[in-house]
Every structure is written in structure tokens, then in C-alpha cells.
Amino acid sequence: MSRPDLFERLARACDERARDSLLRRLRTISAIDGTHVVADGKRLQSFASNDYLGLAQHPELVEALVVAARRWGVGASAAHLLGGHRDEHAALETELAAWTGRERALLFSTGYMANLGVIQTLLDPRAVCVQDKLNHVCLIDGARLSGARLKRYLHADVDSARRQLLSDPDAAALLASDGVFSMDGDIAPLTELAALCREQQVTLMIDDAHGLGVLGSDGAGSVSEAGLDASEVPVLMATLGKALGVAGAFVAGSAALIDGLVQFARTQIYTTAMPPALAAATRVAVRIAWDESWRREKLQLLIGQFREGAALRNIPLAPSRTPIQPVLIGDSAVTLQVSARLEAAGFHVPAIRPPTVPEHSSRLRVTLSAAHAESDIEALLDALSAAGAGAMSS
Ligand SMILES: *Cc1c(COP(=O)(O)O)cnc(C)c1O
């Protein structure tokens, strides 16, 4: 008897991916300057970043990071509960809670860990977790890790969500959804989901990774834009690595929720605290994202310009009013080809393929930033047309 060799199996899985045009390639960026990156010695205009407000290289954030590193050093050198929790973390948590209109907030080192931690804390195998089919993978993994029954509903379909809840009417239940869907850019039907959850006595959790900083008049995100408060969305999660331009994440909610997470969220407890200098830089990012609404206004202007220009050129877009503007292509090999042509023309626009998105729905994921200029958008539109993205209307 001989056991299957793990590395042989892995190599076969990689070969399969290559055959289906699904192989990933790790690109190394050797320089970055504004919205430009240098990859393989070539300078490219990037439409791949989640730095929606143009904060990742903001001099005030960089300065805050450097000053805090001089004061605190680089690493937190311990978990939050064991001495890693510093003034900067505590102040950031207070400010994030105030911004999002919640009683308290708790930092996590990444969004992935935040979702694993909060879902595992709230659910156990007797509970049910109902989720949108297009939710981010870490929400799905959180439910799996908790052992709860995971039931997925058709994308943004509240009736489908209701059916899933009614099929398990007696269990404690969490309904979790992205606020803004990360590969499609559309916004969840938040008001309707909140009404459903109220009616069915279900707790609603929204992952607003791509809404925070971008949506709502003060940038407090999709939940705030929809006018939903903490009683309607009791579990709010968002990341610090997208519009805020830093790294990390937080969960915001009632004091009871946060106290419970401090006790039970394994991905918060058994890991080194976020470097305090990152917390310091994030505090500056929160202030700028909160105050400088011109960044959101500029972004909306560019989004409108991109969508109008795409319509004129028959470039098929998804229905999105956020900075995530996927160009729908379908076939993975063709998507790769168009992405390669764009790169040859000086643009970095990544091809997104299964399993990140459903079968036959490969796309170019264009993301816009307030750091782009109107002329950058015009140049991208022309390049998309020339690369053949307009010819393939689906
Ligand atoms: C990026 C993202 C995450 C993960 O956040 P990280 O801080 O990058 O780990 C979680 N949820 C959604 C919807 C995301 O887009």
C-alpha cells in the first residue's frame, strides 16, 4: 500500500489550473508613485488598487507612521490581551466607533481574521448562518469554522434569503452579507435585509470592506448611507486596508458584542496585535476620510465618467455605482488576453477568474481612485476599446 503523495496532488491541481487558463501569477511591484506601478521594469497606470481615496501614500499618514514607530518601535510584541494593546489602538477603536455610530469597536489584524473571529464567536453547530452567494470568501470560511449550518441565498435576493431562513425556523441565526460586493461593485439590498432580519429575529452582519470611506456623506459606509443604525445592523465589520490605505480591520457594535469578542474571538486573542504605528497612521486616515468629502465627490465624478465612456464604446459593465467597475468578458482565456493587451499598452488591470468569481463570469476588475485624473480614465477607456473589451458585448 502506498499513500498518495501530497506534492504530486498539488502539482496536478496546478497543472489543471494552467490548462483552464486559471493559473495565478504573483507579480512583484518594484516601485509605486501615485496611481502608477512599475512591474517587470515597465511603468503601468494601475486600475487594480483598493486605495479608493488615494490615502495609501498620503504624506500625513506616512509621517504619522514614522513618528509612531520612533515612539513605539515596529512590532506590538504581544497579543492585545498580553500587553500589545497601546494608546494608539485604544484611541483608534474609539474613533472608529464614533465614525460608524456604534458604541464600541475592536481591532483585528486583518479583515479575514475579523470575519473568522466574529462569526466563530457568535455561532456554534446548533446555529444557522445565511449568506449571499457572492459574499467574500472569509465570511464563508467563518461560518465553516463555526460549525454552524451554512445556507447561501441567490445574490442580493431577499426572497431567497427568506426561504433559507424559513427552512431552519428555530435555530439562532446570523445573516451575513458584503455591503459592497468585492468583485461586482454592487451594493447589498441593505434596507430589505434589515427588515427581513427584524421580522425573523435574525442578527444582521454587514462586511463593509469596500463601503467604508467611499459611501455615505461622511464616508461612514454603506450601512450609514442606507440610514441603518446599530439596532438594525448590530454587527458591522470593515477593513482598514482599502479606502483607508493602511491594513487591518475592526468590528463595531454594542459594548456587549465587543466584550464578548474580547473573551472569545480566537483570531483576535491568539495573535500579535497590529503594530501601533499602523494604528497611528490609521487614525490620520480616519480623520481625512471623514473630513475630506471632496475625495468621495471626485471619485463619483470619475465613476460617472467611466460608465458614460464605456456605454459610448459598448464596453459591458456590471451595474455598479462604486469604484469597483468590472468589465464583463466571460471566458477566462479571453479575459487574460485582454488584460495582457492592456498591460502592453501601459495599464495594469487584473483578470479575475474562477474560483474567485463564478464559472464563465471572468472579468477585468477595474478599480478607480480619487487619485486618478479624468485624463487617466479617458486613456483607460480608449485602451479597453483598442484591446477588444468593447467588441465582446455579452
Ligand atoms: C478584502 C476583504 C476582506 C479581507 O480584508 P483583509 O484586511 O484584506 O484581510 C474581507 N471582506 C471583504 C468583502 C473584502 O473585500
mmCIF file of C-alpha atoms and ligand atoms in Angstrom:
data_model
loop_
_atom_site.group_PDB
_atom_site.id
_atom_site.type_symbol
_atom_site.label_atom_id
_atom_site.label_comp_id
_atom_site.label_asym_id
_atom_site.label_seq_id
_atom_site.Cartn_x
_atom_site.Cartn_y
_atom_site.Cartn_z
ATOM 1 C CA MET A 1 0.000 0.000 0.000
ATOM 2 C CA SER A 2 1.290 3.463 -0.746
ATOM 3 C CA ARG A 3 -0.250 6.742 0.253
ATOM 4 C CA PRO A 4 -0.904 9.440 -2.367
ATOM 5 C CA ASP A 5 1.894 11.988 -2.348
ATOM 6 C CA LEU A 6 0.673 15.420 -1.264
ATOM 7 C CA PHE A 7 3.025 17.371 -3.504
ATOM 8 C CA GLU A 8 2.139 15.269 -6.511
ATOM 9 C CA ARG A 9 -1.534 16.023 -5.916
ATOM 10 C CA LEU A 10 -0.723 19.700 -5.582
ATOM 11 C CA ALA A 11 1.287 19.741 -8.800
ATOM 12 C CA ARG A 12 -1.625 18.082 -10.610
ATOM 13 C CA ALA A 13 -4.033 20.731 -9.296
ATOM 14 C CA CYS A 14 -1.682 23.459 -10.568
ATOM 15 C CA ASP A 15 -1.452 21.787 -13.984
ATOM 16 C CA GLU A 16 -5.227 21.677 -14.175
ATOM 17 C CA ARG A 17 -5.421 25.368 -13.428
ATOM 18 C CA ALA A 18 -2.893 26.149 -16.130
ATOM 19 C CA ARG A 19 -4.848 24.099 -18.668
ATOM 20 C CA ASP A 20 -8.047 26.046 -17.857
ATOM 21 C CA SER A 21 -6.332 29.472 -18.076
ATOM 22 C CA LEU A 22 -6.830 29.793 -14.335
ATOM 23 C CA LEU A 23 -3.234 29.892 -13.157
ATOM 24 C CA ARG A 24 -2.395 32.806 -10.851
ATOM 25 C CA ARG A 25 0.826 34.715 -11.234
ATOM 26 C CA LEU A 26 2.480 36.533 -8.354
ATOM 27 C CA ARG A 27 3.616 39.928 -9.664
ATOM 28 C CA THR A 28 6.320 41.861 -7.897
ATOM 29 C CA ILE A 29 5.917 45.619 -7.976
ATOM 30 C CA SER A 30 9.291 47.346 -7.803
ATOM 31 C CA ALA A 31 8.097 50.926 -7.421
ATOM 32 C CA ILE A 32 4.906 52.867 -6.867
ATOM 33 C CA ASP A 33 4.181 56.506 -7.435
ATOM 34 C CA GLY A 34 0.624 57.771 -7.189
ATOM 35 C CA THR A 35 -1.517 55.515 -9.349
ATOM 36 C CA HIS A 36 1.494 54.222 -11.293
ATOM 37 C CA VAL A 37 3.335 50.999 -10.542
ATOM 38 C CA VAL A 38 6.491 49.501 -12.014
ATOM 39 C CA ALA A 39 6.275 45.766 -12.768
ATOM 40 C CA ASP A 40 8.915 43.812 -14.688
ATOM 41 C CA GLY A 41 10.686 47.072 -15.423
ATOM 42 C CA LYS A 42 7.628 48.608 -17.057
ATOM 43 C CA ARG A 43 5.732 51.631 -15.734
ATOM 44 C CA LEU A 44 1.987 50.983 -15.704
ATOM 45 C CA GLN A 45 -1.051 53.089 -14.889
ATOM 46 C CA SER A 46 -2.781 50.964 -12.271
ATOM 47 C CA PHE A 47 -6.521 50.331 -12.061
ATOM 48 C CA ALA A 48 -6.047 47.462 -9.629
ATOM 49 C CA SER A 49 -5.787 49.111 -6.239
ATOM 50 C CA ASN A 50 -8.369 49.353 -3.455
ATOM 51 C CA ASP A 51 -6.852 52.666 -2.362
ATOM 52 C CA TYR A 52 -10.092 54.398 -3.353
ATOM 53 C CA LEU A 53 -9.416 57.711 -1.644
ATOM 54 C CA GLY A 54 -5.726 57.929 -2.538
ATOM 55 C CA LEU A 55 -4.543 57.694 1.083
ATOM 56 C CA ALA A 56 -2.006 54.840 0.974
ATOM 57 C CA GLN A 57 0.864 57.209 0.136
ATOM 58 C CA HIS A 58 -0.538 60.345 1.776
ATOM 59 C CA PRO A 59 2.355 62.250 3.396
ATOM 60 C CA GLU A 60 0.432 62.786 6.646
ATOM 61 C CA LEU A 61 -0.173 59.052 7.026
ATOM 62 C CA VAL A 62 3.470 58.279 6.278
ATOM 63 C CA GLU A 63 4.585 60.894 8.796
ATOM 64 C CA ALA A 64 2.252 59.524 11.493
ATOM 65 C CA LEU A 65 3.612 56.027 10.866
ATOM 66 C CA VAL A 66 7.222 57.173 11.155
ATOM 67 C CA VAL A 67 6.653 59.270 14.275
ATOM 68 C CA ALA A 68 4.743 56.450 15.982
ATOM 69 C CA ALA A 69 7.409 53.904 15.028
ATOM 70 C CA ARG A 70 10.025 56.124 16.722
ATOM 71 C CA ARG A 71 7.891 56.176 19.851
ATOM 72 C CA TRP A 72 6.623 52.590 19.952
ATOM 73 C CA GLY A 73 9.058 50.647 17.817
ATOM 74 C CA VAL A 74 7.924 48.459 14.954
ATOM 75 C CA GLY A 75 6.078 45.452 16.380
ATOM 76 C CA ALA A 76 3.487 45.384 19.157
ATOM 77 C CA SER A 77 5.477 42.431 20.522
ATOM 78 C CA ALA A 78 2.483 40.791 22.206
ATOM 79 C CA ALA A 79 -1.170 39.947 21.728
ATOM 80 C CA HIS A 80 -3.720 42.629 22.662
ATOM 81 C CA LEU A 81 -4.622 40.892 25.948
ATOM 82 C CA LEU A 82 -0.993 40.377 26.952
ATOM 83 C CA GLY A 83 0.414 43.888 26.722
ATOM 84 C CA GLY A 84 0.204 44.533 22.983
ATOM 85 C CA HIS A 85 -2.746 46.934 23.261
ATOM 86 C CA ARG A 86 -1.402 50.508 23.236
ATOM 87 C CA ASP A 87 -2.815 54.040 23.442
ATOM 88 C CA GLU A 88 -2.909 54.239 19.656
ATOM 89 C CA HIS A 89 -5.088 51.105 19.375
ATOM 90 C CA ALA A 90 -7.492 52.296 22.057
ATOM 91 C CA ALA A 91 -7.812 55.761 20.510
ATOM 92 C CA LEU A 92 -8.350 54.284 17.032
ATOM 93 C CA GLU A 93 -11.088 51.991 18.350
ATOM 94 C CA THR A 94 -12.869 54.937 19.955
ATOM 95 C CA GLU A 95 -12.651 56.955 16.735
ATOM 96 C CA LEU A 96 -13.864 54.084 14.536
ATOM 97 C CA ALA A 97 -16.857 53.559 16.842
ATOM 98 C CA ALA A 98 -17.702 57.265 16.687
ATOM 99 C CA TRP A 99 -17.351 57.385 12.893
ATOM 100 C CA THR A 100 -19.611 54.398 12.321
ATOM 101 C CA GLY A 101 -22.100 55.405 15.045
ATOM 102 C CA ARG A 102 -21.515 52.330 17.180
ATOM 103 C CA GLU A 103 -20.948 52.030 20.918
ATOM 104 C CA ARG A 104 -17.570 50.294 20.646
ATOM 105 C CA ALA A 105 -15.122 48.861 18.147
ATOM 106 C CA LEU A 106 -12.411 46.184 18.292
ATOM 107 C CA LEU A 107 -9.344 45.942 16.073
ATOM 108 C CA PHE A 108 -8.230 42.801 14.264
ATOM 109 C CA SER A 109 -5.007 42.353 12.312
ATOM 110 C CA THR A 110 -6.807 41.637 9.020
ATOM 111 C CA GLY A 111 -10.328 41.559 7.672
ATOM 112 C CA TYR A 112 -10.025 37.844 7.095
ATOM 113 C CA MET A 113 -9.300 37.327 10.770
ATOM 114 C CA ALA A 114 -12.079 39.691 11.842
ATOM 115 C CA ASN A 115 -14.708 37.715 9.942
ATOM 116 C CA LEU A 116 -13.421 34.357 11.155
ATOM 117 C CA GLY A 117 -13.327 35.632 14.722
ATOM 118 C CA VAL A 118 -16.701 37.306 14.950
ATOM 119 C CA ILE A 119 -18.647 34.511 13.240
ATOM 120 C CA GLN A 120 -16.944 31.830 15.283
ATOM 121 C CA THR A 121 -17.719 33.779 18.439
ATOM 122 C CA LEU A 122 -21.416 34.187 17.667
ATOM 123 C CA LEU A 123 -22.258 30.802 16.130
ATOM 124 C CA ASP A 124 -21.922 27.142 17.035
ATOM 125 C CA PRO A 125 -23.122 23.927 15.380
ATOM 126 C CA ARG A 126 -26.699 24.455 16.637
ATOM 127 C CA ALA A 127 -26.944 27.796 14.797
ATOM 128 C CA VAL A 128 -27.539 28.682 11.161
ATOM 129 C CA CYS A 129 -25.608 31.185 9.043
ATOM 130 C CA VAL A 130 -27.364 32.562 5.972
ATOM 131 C CA GLN A 131 -25.132 34.234 3.402
ATOM 132 C CA ASP A 132 -25.245 35.834 -0.041
ATOM 133 C CA LYS A 133 -23.763 33.551 -2.729
ATOM 134 C CA LEU A 134 -21.263 36.248 -3.717
ATOM 135 C CA ASN A 135 -20.027 37.012 -0.205
ATOM 136 C CA HIS A 136 -16.297 37.358 0.346
ATOM 137 C CA VAL A 137 -14.603 34.028 0.999
ATOM 138 C CA CYS A 138 -13.677 34.898 4.591
ATOM 139 C CA LEU A 139 -17.344 35.235 5.590
ATOM 140 C CA ILE A 140 -17.931 31.765 4.167
ATOM 141 C CA ASP A 141 -14.852 30.398 5.941
ATOM 142 C CA GLY A 142 -16.004 31.973 9.211
ATOM 143 C CA ALA A 143 -19.292 30.092 9.009
ATOM 144 C CA ARG A 144 -17.481 26.851 8.158
ATOM 145 C CA LEU A 145 -15.113 27.246 11.072
ATOM 146 C CA SER A 146 -18.010 27.878 13.477
ATOM 147 C CA GLY A 147 -19.637 24.571 12.550
ATOM 148 C CA ALA A 148 -22.998 26.317 12.003
ATOM 149 C CA ARG A 149 -25.237 25.191 9.137
ATOM 150 C CA LEU A 150 -24.255 27.410 6.210
ATOM 151 C CA LYS A 151 -27.080 28.288 3.808
ATOM 152 C CA ARG A 152 -26.409 30.502 0.830
ATOM 153 C CA TYR A 153 -29.017 32.580 -0.983
ATOM 154 C CA LEU A 154 -29.138 33.873 -4.540
ATOM 155 C CA HIS A 155 -27.144 37.054 -4.953
ATOM 156 C CA ALA A 156 -28.907 40.097 -3.474
ATOM 157 C CA ASP A 157 -32.198 38.150 -3.482
ATOM 158 C CA VAL A 158 -34.110 38.870 -0.275
ATOM 159 C CA ASP A 159 -36.835 36.299 -1.035
ATOM 160 C CA SER A 160 -34.201 33.650 -1.458
ATOM 161 C CA ALA A 161 -32.700 34.710 1.883
ATOM 162 C CA ARG A 162 -36.132 34.476 3.497
ATOM 163 C CA ARG A 163 -36.617 30.943 2.138
ATOM 164 C CA GLN A 164 -33.275 29.880 3.575
ATOM 165 C CA LEU A 165 -34.194 31.310 6.979
ATOM 166 C CA LEU A 166 -37.637 29.710 6.981
ATOM 167 C CA SER A 167 -36.133 26.317 6.187
ATOM 168 C CA ASP A 168 -34.475 26.476 9.600
ATOM 169 C CA PRO A 169 -37.010 28.435 11.671
ATOM 170 C CA ASP A 170 -35.972 27.537 15.204
ATOM 171 C CA ALA A 171 -32.194 27.928 15.156
ATOM 172 C CA ALA A 172 -30.320 31.005 16.318
ATOM 173 C CA ALA A 173 -29.366 32.769 13.095
ATOM 174 C CA LEU A 174 -26.879 35.230 11.641
ATOM 175 C CA LEU A 175 -27.418 36.702 8.194
ATOM 176 C CA ALA A 176 -24.116 37.972 6.771
ATOM 177 C CA SER A 177 -23.571 39.981 3.607
ATOM 178 C CA ASP A 178 -20.932 42.119 1.973
ATOM 179 C CA GLY A 179 -22.094 45.750 1.968
ATOM 180 C CA VAL A 180 -20.394 46.345 -1.385
ATOM 181 C CA PHE A 181 -19.587 43.152 -3.278
ATOM 182 C CA SER A 182 -15.868 42.946 -3.819
ATOM 183 C CA MET A 183 -15.796 41.555 -7.365
ATOM 184 C CA ASP A 184 -19.014 43.128 -8.670
ATOM 185 C CA GLY A 185 -19.180 46.532 -7.013
ATOM 186 C CA ASP A 186 -22.924 46.423 -6.405
ATOM 187 C CA ILE A 187 -24.454 47.204 -3.016
ATOM 188 C CA ALA A 188 -26.469 44.704 -0.972
ATOM 189 C CA PRO A 189 -30.219 45.384 -0.532
ATOM 190 C CA LEU A 190 -29.475 46.597 2.981
ATOM 191 C CA THR A 191 -32.853 48.087 3.911
ATOM 192 C CA GLU A 192 -34.706 44.949 2.809
ATOM 193 C CA LEU A 193 -32.231 42.632 4.538
ATOM 194 C CA ALA A 194 -32.595 44.631 7.755
ATOM 195 C CA ALA A 195 -36.402 44.361 7.544
ATOM 196 C CA LEU A 196 -36.174 40.615 6.928
ATOM 197 C CA CYS A 197 -33.852 40.154 9.887
ATOM 198 C CA ARG A 198 -36.123 42.157 12.165
ATOM 199 C CA GLU A 199 -39.154 40.119 11.034
ATOM 200 C CA GLN A 200 -37.334 36.792 11.506
ATOM 201 C CA GLN A 201 -35.437 37.719 14.710
ATOM 202 C CA VAL A 202 -32.136 37.233 12.947
ATOM 203 C CA THR A 203 -28.908 39.117 13.648
ATOM 204 C CA LEU A 204 -27.607 41.044 10.634
ATOM 205 C CA MET A 205 -23.883 41.333 9.967
ATOM 206 C CA ILE A 206 -22.503 43.564 7.211
ATOM 207 C CA ASP A 207 -18.920 43.391 5.931
ATOM 208 C CA ASP A 208 -18.323 46.906 4.626
ATOM 209 C CA ALA A 209 -14.735 46.441 3.444
ATOM 210 C CA HIS A 210 -15.416 48.354 0.223
ATOM 211 C CA GLY A 211 -18.047 50.770 1.528
ATOM 212 C CA LEU A 212 -16.218 52.418 4.417
ATOM 213 C CA GLY A 213 -14.694 55.730 3.358
ATOM 214 C CA VAL A 214 -16.441 55.579 -0.014
ATOM 215 C CA LEU A 215 -20.193 55.667 0.688
ATOM 216 C CA GLY A 216 -22.312 57.931 2.871
ATOM 217 C CA SER A 217 -21.930 61.697 3.164
ATOM 218 C CA ASP A 218 -19.288 61.383 5.884
ATOM 219 C CA GLY A 219 -17.773 58.223 4.470
ATOM 220 C CA ALA A 220 -19.170 56.026 7.233
ATOM 221 C CA GLY A 221 -20.082 53.411 4.643
ATOM 222 C CA SER A 222 -22.965 51.592 3.003
ATOM 223 C CA VAL A 223 -24.832 50.951 6.255
ATOM 224 C CA SER A 224 -24.726 54.621 7.197
ATOM 225 C CA GLU A 225 -25.730 55.623 3.658
ATOM 226 C CA ALA A 226 -28.766 53.330 3.941
ATOM 227 C CA GLY A 227 -29.682 55.061 7.220
ATOM 228 C CA LEU A 228 -29.410 51.873 9.270
ATOM 229 C CA ASP A 229 -28.350 52.150 12.885
ATOM 230 C CA ALA A 230 -26.780 49.741 15.335
ATOM 231 C CA SER A 231 -30.130 48.176 16.252
ATOM 232 C CA GLU A 232 -30.694 47.246 12.601
ATOM 233 C CA VAL A 233 -27.116 46.209 11.789
ATOM 234 C CA PRO A 234 -25.751 45.059 15.145
ATOM 235 C CA VAL A 235 -22.565 43.562 13.676
ATOM 236 C CA LEU A 236 -20.576 45.880 11.426
ATOM 237 C CA MET A 237 -17.189 44.849 10.133
ATOM 238 C CA ALA A 238 -14.868 46.852 7.867
ATOM 239 C CA THR A 239 -11.243 46.788 6.834
ATOM 240 C CA LEU A 240 -8.529 49.417 7.117
ATOM 241 C CA GLY A 241 -6.599 48.235 4.055
ATOM 242 C CA LYS A 242 -8.910 49.522 1.345
ATOM 243 C CA ALA A 243 -10.188 53.105 1.286
ATOM 244 C CA LEU A 244 -8.201 53.929 4.429
ATOM 245 C CA GLY A 245 -4.977 52.887 2.726
ATOM 246 C CA VAL A 246 -3.412 51.105 5.717
ATOM 247 C CA ALA A 247 -4.008 47.488 6.906
ATOM 248 C CA GLY A 248 -6.115 45.704 9.480
ATOM 249 C CA ALA A 249 -9.806 45.645 10.292
ATOM 250 C CA PHE A 250 -12.377 46.191 13.004
ATOM 251 C CA VAL A 251 -15.744 45.024 14.232
ATOM 252 C CA ALA A 252 -18.102 47.683 15.605
ATOM 253 C CA GLY A 253 -21.245 47.209 17.674
ATOM 254 C CA SER A 254 -22.629 47.196 21.177
ATOM 255 C CA ALA A 255 -20.447 47.028 24.269
ATOM 256 C CA ALA A 256 -21.880 43.553 24.865
ATOM 257 C CA LEU A 257 -20.704 42.374 21.426
ATOM 258 C CA ILE A 258 -17.229 43.818 21.861
ATOM 259 C CA ASP A 259 -16.863 42.466 25.412
ATOM 260 C CA GLY A 260 -17.827 39.041 24.067
ATOM 261 C CA LEU A 261 -15.290 39.261 21.254
ATOM 262 C CA VAL A 262 -12.522 40.190 23.702
ATOM 263 C CA GLN A 263 -13.317 36.945 25.547
ATOM 264 C CA PHE A 264 -13.941 34.570 22.652
ATOM 265 C CA ALA A 265 -12.654 35.815 19.263
ATOM 266 C CA ARG A 266 -9.772 33.423 18.763
ATOM 267 C CA THR A 267 -8.303 35.312 15.791
ATOM 268 C CA GLN A 268 -8.071 38.443 17.951
ATOM 269 C CA ILE A 269 -6.807 36.774 21.120
ATOM 270 C CA TYR A 270 -4.183 34.342 19.890
ATOM 271 C CA THR A 271 -2.272 36.639 17.564
ATOM 272 C CA THR A 272 0.142 39.530 17.778
ATOM 273 C CA ALA A 273 -1.525 42.939 17.970
ATOM 274 C CA MET A 274 -1.412 45.191 14.923
ATOM 275 C CA PRO A 275 1.766 47.342 15.017
ATOM 276 C CA PRO A 276 0.885 50.504 16.975
ATOM 277 C CA ALA A 277 2.399 52.677 14.234
ATOM 278 C CA LEU A 278 -0.206 51.295 11.822
ATOM 279 C CA ALA A 279 -2.910 52.282 14.284
ATOM 280 C CA ALA A 280 -1.420 55.782 14.427
ATOM 281 C CA ALA A 281 -1.414 56.062 10.620
ATOM 282 C CA THR A 282 -4.974 54.745 10.505
ATOM 283 C CA ARG A 283 -6.122 57.453 12.930
ATOM 284 C CA VAL A 284 -4.941 60.060 10.423
ATOM 285 C CA ALA A 285 -6.626 58.145 7.598
ATOM 286 C CA VAL A 286 -9.923 58.097 9.506
ATOM 287 C CA ARG A 287 -9.748 61.845 10.075
ATOM 288 C CA ILE A 288 -9.025 62.561 6.408
ATOM 289 C CA ALA A 289 -11.623 60.088 5.120
ATOM 290 C CA TRP A 290 -14.219 61.536 7.489
ATOM 291 C CA ASP A 291 -13.477 65.224 6.762
ATOM 292 C CA GLU A 292 -12.381 65.430 3.149
ATOM 293 C CA SER A 293 -15.595 64.698 1.306
ATOM 294 C CA TRP A 294 -14.033 66.129 -1.882
ATOM 295 C CA ARG A 295 -12.287 62.773 -2.281
ATOM 296 C CA ARG A 296 -15.638 60.978 -2.443
ATOM 297 C CA GLU A 297 -17.025 63.634 -4.780
ATOM 298 C CA LYS A 298 -14.042 63.306 -7.126
ATOM 299 C CA LEU A 299 -14.431 59.528 -7.073
ATOM 300 C CA GLN A 300 -18.123 59.794 -8.014
ATOM 301 C CA LEU A 301 -17.192 62.120 -10.866
ATOM 302 C CA LEU A 302 -14.648 59.616 -12.211
ATOM 303 C CA ILE A 303 -17.098 56.707 -11.809
ATOM 304 C CA GLY A 304 -19.711 58.624 -13.824
ATOM 305 C CA GLN A 305 -17.152 59.496 -16.484
ATOM 306 C CA PHE A 306 -16.004 55.876 -16.755
ATOM 307 C CA ARG A 307 -19.539 54.498 -17.045
ATOM 308 C CA GLU A 308 -20.615 57.055 -19.659
ATOM 309 C CA GLY A 309 -17.478 56.470 -21.701
ATOM 310 C CA ALA A 310 -17.893 52.707 -21.506
ATOM 311 C CA ALA A 311 -21.505 52.930 -22.679
ATOM 312 C CA LEU A 312 -20.421 55.009 -25.697
ATOM 313 C CA ARG A 313 -17.829 52.382 -26.575
ATOM 314 C CA ASN A 314 -20.051 49.345 -25.983
ATOM 315 C CA ILE A 315 -17.854 48.138 -23.144
ATOM 316 C CA PRO A 316 -20.082 45.897 -20.977
ATOM 317 C CA LEU A 317 -20.005 46.905 -17.306
ATOM 318 C CA ALA A 318 -21.714 45.472 -14.241
ATOM 319 C CA PRO A 319 -24.427 47.580 -12.559
ATOM 320 C CA SER A 320 -22.217 49.337 -10.015
ATOM 321 C CA ARG A 321 -22.045 52.887 -8.668
ATOM 322 C CA THR A 322 -18.969 52.194 -6.548
ATOM 323 C CA PRO A 323 -15.278 52.415 -7.525
ATOM 324 C CA ILE A 324 -15.342 48.687 -8.367
ATOM 325 C CA GLN A 325 -16.256 48.677 -12.077
ATOM 326 C CA PRO A 326 -15.868 45.199 -13.565
ATOM 327 C CA VAL A 327 -15.654 44.844 -17.338
ATOM 328 C CA LEU A 328 -17.537 41.623 -18.062
ATOM 329 C CA ILE A 329 -15.943 39.226 -20.507
ATOM 330 C CA GLY A 330 -16.859 35.653 -19.514
ATOM 331 C CA ASP A 331 -14.183 33.402 -20.943
ATOM 332 C CA SER A 332 -11.039 33.113 -18.798
ATOM 333 C CA ALA A 333 -8.549 32.822 -21.677
ATOM 334 C CA VAL A 334 -10.009 35.853 -23.455
ATOM 335 C CA THR A 335 -10.002 37.834 -20.205
ATOM 336 C CA LEU A 336 -6.308 37.066 -19.747
ATOM 337 C CA GLN A 337 -5.623 38.094 -23.327
ATOM 338 C CA VAL A 338 -7.380 41.445 -22.964
ATOM 339 C CA SER A 339 -5.559 42.050 -19.660
ATOM 340 C CA ALA A 340 -2.228 41.298 -21.398
ATOM 341 C CA ARG A 341 -3.046 43.700 -24.251
ATOM 342 C CA LEU A 342 -3.871 46.390 -21.713
ATOM 343 C CA GLU A 343 -0.558 45.784 -19.996
ATOM 344 C CA ALA A 344 1.280 46.088 -23.313
ATOM 345 C CA ALA A 345 -0.470 49.447 -23.695
ATOM 346 C CA GLY A 346 0.703 50.539 -20.218
ATOM 347 C CA PHE A 347 -2.272 49.675 -17.968
ATOM 348 C CA HIS A 348 -2.440 47.287 -15.033
ATOM 349 C CA VAL A 349 -5.979 45.861 -14.941
ATOM 350 C CA PRO A 350 -6.120 42.377 -13.413
ATOM 351 C CA ALA A 351 -8.129 39.487 -14.839
ATOM 352 C CA ILE A 352 -10.421 37.951 -12.206
ATOM 353 C CA ARG A 353 -11.304 34.313 -12.898
ATOM 354 C CA PRO A 354 -12.910 31.347 -11.133
ATOM 355 C CA PRO A 355 -12.883 30.300 -8.351
ATOM 356 C CA THR A 356 -12.768 33.953 -7.242
ATOM 357 C CA VAL A 357 -15.882 34.550 -9.387
ATOM 358 C CA PRO A 358 -18.471 32.023 -10.679
ATOM 359 C CA GLU A 359 -17.774 29.902 -13.800
ATOM 360 C CA HIS A 360 -17.997 31.735 -17.146
ATOM 361 C CA SER A 361 -18.004 35.141 -15.460
ATOM 362 C CA SER A 362 -14.356 36.138 -15.794
ATOM 363 C CA ARG A 363 -13.845 39.844 -15.851
ATOM 364 C CA LEU A 364 -11.388 42.692 -15.707
ATOM 365 C CA ARG A 365 -11.712 44.236 -12.270
ATOM 366 C CA VAL A 366 -11.247 47.952 -12.857
ATOM 367 C CA THR A 367 -10.996 49.952 -9.650
ATOM 368 C CA LEU A 368 -10.999 53.727 -9.613
ATOM 369 C CA SER A 369 -9.371 56.050 -7.124
ATOM 370 C CA ALA A 370 -9.717 59.709 -6.232
ATOM 371 C CA ALA A 371 -6.006 59.816 -7.098
ATOM 372 C CA HIS A 372 -6.805 59.180 -10.777
ATOM 373 C CA ALA A 373 -7.224 62.127 -13.147
ATOM 374 C CA GLU A 374 -10.025 62.471 -15.689
ATOM 375 C CA SER A 375 -7.406 62.047 -18.411
ATOM 376 C CA ASP A 376 -6.398 58.671 -16.870
ATOM 377 C CA ILE A 377 -9.990 57.449 -17.199
ATOM 378 C CA GLU A 378 -10.188 58.615 -20.801
ATOM 379 C CA ALA A 379 -6.916 56.843 -21.606
ATOM 380 C CA LEU A 380 -8.170 53.620 -19.981
ATOM 381 C CA LEU A 381 -11.430 53.728 -21.947
ATOM 382 C CA ASP A 382 -9.533 54.089 -25.218
ATOM 383 C CA ALA A 383 -7.166 51.287 -24.252
ATOM 384 C CA LEU A 384 -10.093 48.996 -23.326
ATOM 385 C CA SER A 385 -11.646 49.610 -26.722
ATOM 386 C CA ALA A 386 -8.362 49.000 -28.528
ATOM 387 C CA ALA A 387 -7.785 45.811 -26.509
ATOM 388 C CA GLY A 388 -11.127 44.461 -27.688
ATOM 389 C CA ALA A 389 -13.138 44.790 -24.467
ATOM 390 C CA GLY A 390 -15.887 46.612 -26.364
ATOM 391 C CA ALA A 391 -16.248 44.068 -29.141
ATOM 392 C CA MET A 392 -17.363 41.229 -26.905
ATOM 393 C CA SER A 393 -20.584 42.610 -25.529
ATOM 394 C CA SER A 394 -22.186 39.723 -23.727
HETATM 395 C C1 LIG B 1 -10.623 42.499 1.384
HETATM 396 C C2 LIG B 1 -11.827 41.965 2.037
HETATM 397 C C3 LIG B 1 -11.760 41.297 3.243
HETATM 398 C C4 LIG B 1 -10.448 40.917 3.878
HETATM 399 O O1 LIG B 1 -9.816 42.017 4.424
HETATM 400 P P1 LIG B 1 -8.245 41.970 4.665
HETATM 401 O O2 LIG B 1 -7.999 43.020 5.658
HETATM 402 O O3 LIG B 1 -7.632 42.243 3.335
HETATM 403 O O4 LIG B 1 -7.928 40.593 5.169
HETATM 404 C C5 LIG B 1 -12.932 40.919 3.852
HETATM 405 N N1 LIG B 1 -14.124 41.155 3.277
HETATM 406 C C6 LIG B 1 -14.226 41.769 2.086
HETATM 407 C C7 LIG B 1 -15.585 42.000 1.496
HETATM 408 C C8 LIG B 1 -13.083 42.183 1.418
HETATM 409 O O5 LIG B 1 -13.170 42.747 0.231
#
